[in-house]
mmCIF file of N, CA and C in Angstrom:
data_model
loop_
_atom_site.group_PDB
_atom_site.id
_atom_site.type_symbol
_atom_site.label_atom_id
_atom_site.label_comp_id
_atom_site.label_asym_id
_atom_site.label_seq_id
_atom_site.Cartn_x
_atom_site.Cartn_y
_atom_site.Cartn_z
ATOM 1 N N UNK A 1 -19.440 -96.314 -189.282
ATOM 2 C CA UNK A 1 -20.521 -97.272 -189.408
ATOM 3 C C UNK A 1 -21.482 -97.079 -188.243
ATOM 4 N N UNK A 2 -22.755 -97.082 -188.542
ATOM 5 C CA UNK A 2 -23.787 -96.940 -187.516
ATOM 6 C C UNK A 2 -24.254 -98.337 -187.120
ATOM 7 N N UNK A 3 -24.321 -98.594 -185.819
ATOM 8 C CA UNK A 3 -24.774 -99.882 -185.303
ATOM 9 C C UNK A 3 -25.845 -99.623 -184.255
ATOM 10 N N UNK A 4 -26.944 -100.391 -184.312
ATOM 11 C CA UNK A 4 -27.996 -100.246 -183.313
ATOM 12 C C UNK A 4 -28.356 -101.611 -182.739
ATOM 13 N N UNK A 5 -28.795 -101.616 -181.491
ATOM 14 C CA UNK A 5 -29.291 -102.815 -180.816
ATOM 15 C C UNK A 5 -30.801 -102.654 -180.714
ATOM 16 N N UNK A 6 -31.532 -103.579 -181.340
ATOM 17 C CA UNK A 6 -32.987 -103.450 -181.421
ATOM 18 C C UNK A 6 -33.679 -104.208 -180.299
ATOM 19 N N UNK A 7 -34.965 -103.929 -180.127
ATOM 20 C CA UNK A 7 -35.742 -104.558 -179.067
ATOM 21 C C UNK A 7 -36.028 -106.023 -179.355
ATOM 22 N N UNK A 8 -36.068 -106.419 -180.621
ATOM 23 C CA UNK A 8 -36.362 -107.805 -181.005
ATOM 24 C C UNK A 8 -35.723 -108.093 -182.358
ATOM 25 N N UNK A 9 -35.628 -109.377 -182.679
ATOM 26 C CA UNK A 9 -35.078 -109.773 -183.975
ATOM 27 C C UNK A 9 -36.024 -109.323 -185.091
ATOM 28 N N UNK A 10 -35.456 -109.041 -186.250
ATOM 29 C CA UNK A 10 -36.254 -108.625 -187.401
ATOM 30 C C UNK A 10 -36.908 -109.826 -188.061
ATOM 31 N N UNK A 11 -38.042 -109.598 -188.700
ATOM 32 C CA UNK A 11 -38.673 -110.668 -189.468
ATOM 33 C C UNK A 11 -37.790 -110.985 -190.674
ATOM 34 N N UNK A 12 -37.904 -112.181 -191.238
ATOM 35 C CA UNK A 12 -37.099 -112.535 -192.411
ATOM 36 C C UNK A 12 -37.306 -111.575 -193.586
ATOM 37 N N UNK A 13 -38.541 -111.087 -193.770
ATOM 38 C CA UNK A 13 -38.832 -110.151 -194.867
ATOM 39 C C UNK A 13 -38.039 -108.854 -194.696
ATOM 40 N N UNK A 14 -38.066 -108.293 -193.506
ATOM 41 C CA UNK A 14 -37.371 -107.028 -193.245
ATOM 42 C C UNK A 14 -35.861 -107.232 -193.312
ATOM 43 N N UNK A 15 -35.369 -108.331 -192.760
ATOM 44 C CA UNK A 15 -33.931 -108.623 -192.817
ATOM 45 C C UNK A 15 -33.467 -108.734 -194.264
ATOM 46 N N UNK A 16 -34.274 -109.351 -195.128
ATOM 47 C CA UNK A 16 -33.916 -109.491 -196.547
ATOM 48 C C UNK A 16 -33.881 -108.132 -197.239
ATOM 49 N N UNK A 17 -34.847 -107.274 -196.951
ATOM 50 C CA UNK A 17 -34.876 -105.933 -197.549
ATOM 51 C C UNK A 17 -33.618 -105.167 -197.154
ATOM 52 N N UNK A 18 -33.297 -105.170 -195.869
ATOM 53 C CA UNK A 18 -32.130 -104.426 -195.394
ATOM 54 C C UNK A 18 -30.829 -105.011 -195.947
ATOM 55 N N UNK A 19 -30.754 -106.329 -196.057
ATOM 56 C CA UNK A 19 -29.553 -106.969 -196.611
ATOM 57 C C UNK A 19 -29.350 -106.553 -198.067
ATOM 58 N N UNK A 20 -30.441 -106.434 -198.823
ATOM 59 C CA UNK A 20 -30.335 -105.999 -200.226
ATOM 60 C C UNK A 20 -29.770 -104.587 -200.332
ATOM 61 N N UNK A 21 -29.923 -103.807 -199.279
ATOM 62 C CA UNK A 21 -29.429 -102.428 -199.280
ATOM 63 C C UNK A 21 -28.083 -102.291 -198.572
ATOM 64 N N UNK A 22 -27.439 -103.417 -198.261
ATOM 65 C CA UNK A 22 -26.083 -103.385 -197.725
ATOM 66 C C UNK A 22 -25.954 -103.451 -196.217
ATOM 67 N N UNK A 23 -27.055 -103.666 -195.513
ATOM 68 C CA UNK A 23 -26.998 -103.758 -194.049
ATOM 69 C C UNK A 23 -26.620 -105.173 -193.621
ATOM 70 N N UNK A 24 -26.036 -105.279 -192.440
ATOM 71 C CA UNK A 24 -25.754 -106.579 -191.838
ATOM 72 C C UNK A 24 -26.711 -106.763 -190.671
ATOM 73 N N UNK A 25 -27.458 -107.869 -190.698
ATOM 74 C CA UNK A 25 -28.421 -108.159 -189.639
ATOM 75 C C UNK A 25 -27.860 -109.295 -188.788
ATOM 76 N N UNK A 26 -27.615 -109.019 -187.518
ATOM 77 C CA UNK A 26 -27.052 -110.003 -186.590
ATOM 78 C C UNK A 26 -27.987 -110.144 -185.397
ATOM 79 N N UNK A 27 -28.947 -111.090 -185.492
ATOM 80 C CA UNK A 27 -29.924 -111.328 -184.431
ATOM 81 C C UNK A 27 -30.653 -110.020 -184.110
ATOM 82 N N UNK A 28 -30.334 -109.371 -182.993
ATOM 83 C CA UNK A 28 -31.012 -108.115 -182.650
ATOM 84 C C UNK A 28 -30.140 -106.891 -182.903
ATOM 85 N N UNK A 29 -28.984 -107.082 -183.544
ATOM 86 C CA UNK A 29 -28.119 -105.942 -183.900
ATOM 87 C C UNK A 29 -28.219 -105.677 -185.387
ATOM 88 N N UNK A 30 -28.151 -104.416 -185.737
ATOM 89 C CA UNK A 30 -28.215 -104.007 -187.140
ATOM 90 C C UNK A 30 -27.051 -103.068 -187.416
ATOM 91 N N UNK A 31 -26.267 -103.398 -188.431
ATOM 92 C CA UNK A 31 -25.129 -102.566 -188.827
ATOM 93 C C UNK A 31 -25.427 -101.971 -190.193
ATOM 94 N N UNK A 32 -25.406 -100.647 -190.261
ATOM 95 C CA UNK A 32 -25.644 -99.945 -191.514
ATOM 96 C C UNK A 32 -24.309 -99.760 -192.236
ATOM 97 N N UNK A 33 -24.314 -99.759 -193.574
ATOM 98 C CA UNK A 33 -23.058 -99.653 -194.327
ATOM 99 C C UNK A 33 -22.417 -98.269 -194.203
ATOM 100 N N UNK A 34 -21.112 -98.218 -194.525
ATOM 101 C CA UNK A 34 -20.391 -96.945 -194.557
ATOM 102 C C UNK A 34 -21.115 -95.987 -195.497
ATOM 103 N N UNK A 35 -21.156 -94.725 -195.128
ATOM 104 C CA UNK A 35 -21.825 -93.722 -195.946
ATOM 105 C C UNK A 35 -23.272 -93.488 -195.557
ATOM 106 N N UNK A 36 -23.768 -94.250 -194.571
ATOM 107 C CA UNK A 36 -25.135 -94.069 -194.081
ATOM 108 C C UNK A 36 -25.206 -92.763 -193.298
ATOM 109 N N UNK A 37 -26.300 -92.021 -193.512
ATOM 110 C CA UNK A 37 -26.490 -90.747 -192.797
ATOM 111 C C UNK A 37 -27.656 -90.867 -191.826
ATOM 112 N N UNK A 38 -27.526 -90.177 -190.699
ATOM 113 C CA UNK A 38 -28.569 -90.169 -189.674
ATOM 114 C C UNK A 38 -28.961 -88.719 -189.425
ATOM 115 N N UNK A 39 -30.276 -88.442 -189.418
ATOM 116 C CA UNK A 39 -30.764 -87.080 -189.182
ATOM 117 C C UNK A 39 -31.883 -87.143 -188.151
ATOM 118 N N UNK A 40 -31.760 -86.338 -187.099
ATOM 119 C CA UNK A 40 -32.780 -86.354 -186.050
ATOM 120 C C UNK A 40 -34.083 -85.762 -186.567
ATOM 121 N N UNK A 41 -35.195 -86.378 -186.147
ATOM 122 C CA UNK A 41 -36.534 -85.933 -186.533
ATOM 123 C C UNK A 41 -37.053 -85.008 -185.435
ATOM 124 N N UNK A 42 -37.496 -83.828 -185.824
ATOM 125 C CA UNK A 42 -38.069 -82.862 -184.884
ATOM 126 C C UNK A 42 -39.555 -82.719 -185.164
ATOM 127 N N UNK A 43 -40.399 -82.359 -184.209
ATOM 128 C CA UNK A 43 -40.015 -82.029 -182.845
ATOM 129 C C UNK A 43 -39.635 -83.292 -182.075
ATOM 130 N N UNK A 44 -38.711 -83.127 -181.164
ATOM 131 C CA UNK A 44 -38.240 -84.254 -180.359
ATOM 132 C C UNK A 44 -39.329 -84.666 -179.379
ATOM 133 N N UNK A 45 -39.497 -85.964 -179.222
ATOM 134 C CA UNK A 45 -40.417 -86.505 -178.224
ATOM 135 C C UNK A 45 -39.574 -87.034 -177.069
ATOM 136 N N UNK A 46 -40.198 -87.760 -176.154
ATOM 137 C CA UNK A 46 -39.425 -88.328 -175.042
ATOM 138 C C UNK A 46 -38.295 -89.208 -175.571
ATOM 139 N N UNK A 47 -38.599 -90.004 -176.607
ATOM 140 C CA UNK A 47 -37.589 -90.851 -177.242
ATOM 141 C C UNK A 47 -37.097 -90.174 -178.514
ATOM 142 N N UNK A 48 -35.802 -90.271 -178.781
ATOM 143 C CA UNK A 48 -35.243 -89.676 -180.001
ATOM 144 C C UNK A 48 -35.626 -90.509 -181.218
ATOM 145 N N UNK A 49 -35.868 -89.817 -182.332
ATOM 146 C CA UNK A 49 -36.160 -90.480 -183.607
ATOM 147 C C UNK A 49 -35.179 -89.966 -184.644
ATOM 148 N N UNK A 50 -34.707 -90.866 -185.506
ATOM 149 C CA UNK A 50 -33.766 -90.487 -186.555
ATOM 150 C C UNK A 50 -34.174 -91.099 -187.885
ATOM 151 N N UNK A 51 -34.088 -90.299 -188.944
ATOM 152 C CA UNK A 51 -34.211 -90.829 -190.298
ATOM 153 C C UNK A 51 -32.848 -91.364 -190.688
ATOM 154 N N UNK A 52 -32.826 -92.560 -191.219
ATOM 155 C CA UNK A 52 -31.593 -93.204 -191.659
ATOM 156 C C UNK A 52 -31.644 -93.284 -193.181
ATOM 157 N N UNK A 53 -30.653 -92.707 -193.844
ATOM 158 C CA UNK A 53 -30.566 -92.757 -195.303
ATOM 159 C C UNK A 53 -29.326 -93.551 -195.674
ATOM 160 N N UNK A 54 -29.543 -94.681 -196.348
ATOM 161 C CA UNK A 54 -28.437 -95.536 -196.768
ATOM 162 C C UNK A 54 -27.788 -94.962 -198.016
ATOM 163 N N UNK A 55 -26.565 -95.379 -198.317
ATOM 164 C CA UNK A 55 -25.855 -94.827 -199.478
ATOM 165 C C UNK A 55 -26.613 -94.976 -200.801
ATOM 166 N N UNK A 56 -27.454 -96.021 -200.920
ATOM 167 C CA UNK A 56 -28.201 -96.213 -202.169
ATOM 168 C C UNK A 56 -29.525 -95.451 -202.197
ATOM 169 N N UNK A 57 -29.817 -94.661 -201.140
ATOM 170 C CA UNK A 57 -31.019 -93.836 -201.111
ATOM 171 C C UNK A 57 -32.178 -94.428 -200.329
ATOM 172 N N UNK A 58 -32.097 -95.676 -199.904
ATOM 173 C CA UNK A 58 -33.162 -96.293 -199.110
ATOM 174 C C UNK A 58 -33.265 -95.561 -197.770
ATOM 175 N N UNK A 59 -34.497 -95.309 -197.324
ATOM 176 C CA UNK A 59 -34.722 -94.547 -196.091
ATOM 177 C C UNK A 59 -35.566 -95.372 -195.120
ATOM 178 N N UNK A 60 -35.181 -95.353 -193.847
ATOM 179 C CA UNK A 60 -35.979 -95.938 -192.782
ATOM 180 C C UNK A 60 -35.858 -95.014 -191.569
ATOM 181 N N UNK A 61 -36.546 -95.348 -190.499
ATOM 182 C CA UNK A 61 -36.485 -94.518 -189.304
ATOM 183 C C UNK A 61 -36.223 -95.413 -188.105
ATOM 184 N N UNK A 62 -35.490 -94.902 -187.131
ATOM 185 C CA UNK A 62 -35.292 -95.620 -185.874
ATOM 186 C C UNK A 62 -35.714 -94.718 -184.725
ATOM 187 N N UNK A 63 -36.243 -95.354 -183.693
ATOM 188 C CA UNK A 63 -36.621 -94.633 -182.479
ATOM 189 C C UNK A 63 -35.781 -95.200 -181.347
ATOM 190 N N UNK A 64 -35.061 -94.328 -180.645
ATOM 191 C CA UNK A 64 -34.203 -94.744 -179.537
ATOM 192 C C UNK A 64 -35.008 -94.674 -178.252
ATOM 193 N N UNK A 65 -35.219 -95.820 -177.620
ATOM 194 C CA UNK A 65 -35.982 -95.880 -176.378
ATOM 195 C C UNK A 65 -35.062 -95.501 -175.220
ATOM 196 N N UNK A 66 -35.328 -94.372 -174.656
ATOM 197 C CA UNK A 66 -34.441 -93.788 -173.652
ATOM 198 C C UNK A 66 -34.260 -94.683 -172.425
ATOM 199 N N UNK A 67 -35.335 -95.310 -171.963
ATOM 200 C CA UNK A 67 -35.243 -96.098 -170.731
ATOM 201 C C UNK A 67 -34.433 -97.380 -170.899
ATOM 202 N N UNK A 68 -34.564 -98.045 -172.051
ATOM 203 C CA UNK A 68 -33.869 -99.323 -172.248
ATOM 204 C C UNK A 68 -32.567 -99.178 -173.019
ATOM 205 N N UNK A 69 -32.430 -98.079 -173.769
ATOM 206 C CA UNK A 69 -31.252 -97.908 -174.608
ATOM 207 C C UNK A 69 -31.335 -98.658 -175.927
ATOM 208 N N UNK A 70 -32.456 -99.327 -176.180
ATOM 209 C CA UNK A 70 -32.648 -100.095 -177.409
ATOM 210 C C UNK A 70 -33.337 -99.248 -178.468
ATOM 211 N N UNK A 71 -33.455 -99.806 -179.682
ATOM 212 C CA UNK A 71 -34.052 -99.096 -180.811
ATOM 213 C C UNK A 71 -35.212 -99.883 -181.397
ATOM 214 N N UNK A 72 -36.165 -99.153 -181.972
ATOM 215 C CA UNK A 72 -37.231 -99.730 -182.782
ATOM 216 C C UNK A 72 -36.984 -99.260 -184.205
ATOM 217 N N UNK A 73 -37.048 -100.192 -185.162
ATOM 218 C CA UNK A 73 -36.833 -99.868 -186.569
ATOM 219 C C UNK A 73 -38.173 -99.753 -187.278
ATOM 220 N N UNK A 74 -38.367 -98.673 -188.017
ATOM 221 C CA UNK A 74 -39.533 -98.488 -188.884
ATOM 222 C C UNK A 74 -39.000 -98.529 -190.308
ATOM 223 N N UNK A 75 -39.278 -99.620 -191.009
ATOM 224 C CA UNK A 75 -38.700 -99.794 -192.343
ATOM 225 C C UNK A 75 -39.670 -99.347 -193.423
ATOM 226 N N UNK A 76 -39.145 -99.139 -194.623
ATOM 227 C CA UNK A 76 -39.948 -98.760 -195.780
ATOM 228 C C UNK A 76 -40.125 -99.993 -196.654
ATOM 229 N N UNK A 77 -41.366 -100.467 -196.845
ATOM 230 C CA UNK A 77 -41.565 -101.635 -197.710
ATOM 231 C C UNK A 77 -41.137 -101.320 -199.140
ATOM 232 N N UNK A 78 -40.663 -102.333 -199.835
ATOM 233 C CA UNK A 78 -40.302 -102.149 -201.233
ATOM 234 C C UNK A 78 -41.525 -102.447 -202.095
ATOM 235 N N UNK A 79 -41.666 -101.735 -203.212
ATOM 236 C CA UNK A 79 -42.833 -101.973 -204.076
ATOM 237 C C UNK A 79 -42.788 -103.368 -204.695
ATOM 238 N N UNK A 80 -43.958 -103.962 -204.859
ATOM 239 C CA UNK A 80 -44.084 -105.268 -205.518
ATOM 240 C C UNK A 80 -44.608 -105.038 -206.921
ATOM 241 N N UNK A 81 -43.829 -105.404 -207.894
ATOM 242 C CA UNK A 81 -44.244 -105.213 -209.290
ATOM 243 C C UNK A 81 -44.701 -106.506 -209.889
#
């Protein structure tokens, strides 16, 4: 299981999207479900970036802030039909 500590709490909209895809949102911690894959994004910058692919195919990106050890989450909005 992949777990990250984020710089701030997620908005209710983002927390709901991630929960629908099997993630657990705990204040500023995010736990991805079993089967989640992480792939580093190149070229590498000062901070590491990873594409996160959940078991159901949902994709987001995280950036690991080297100085603080925390993460920033870049989520993919879901389409509104």
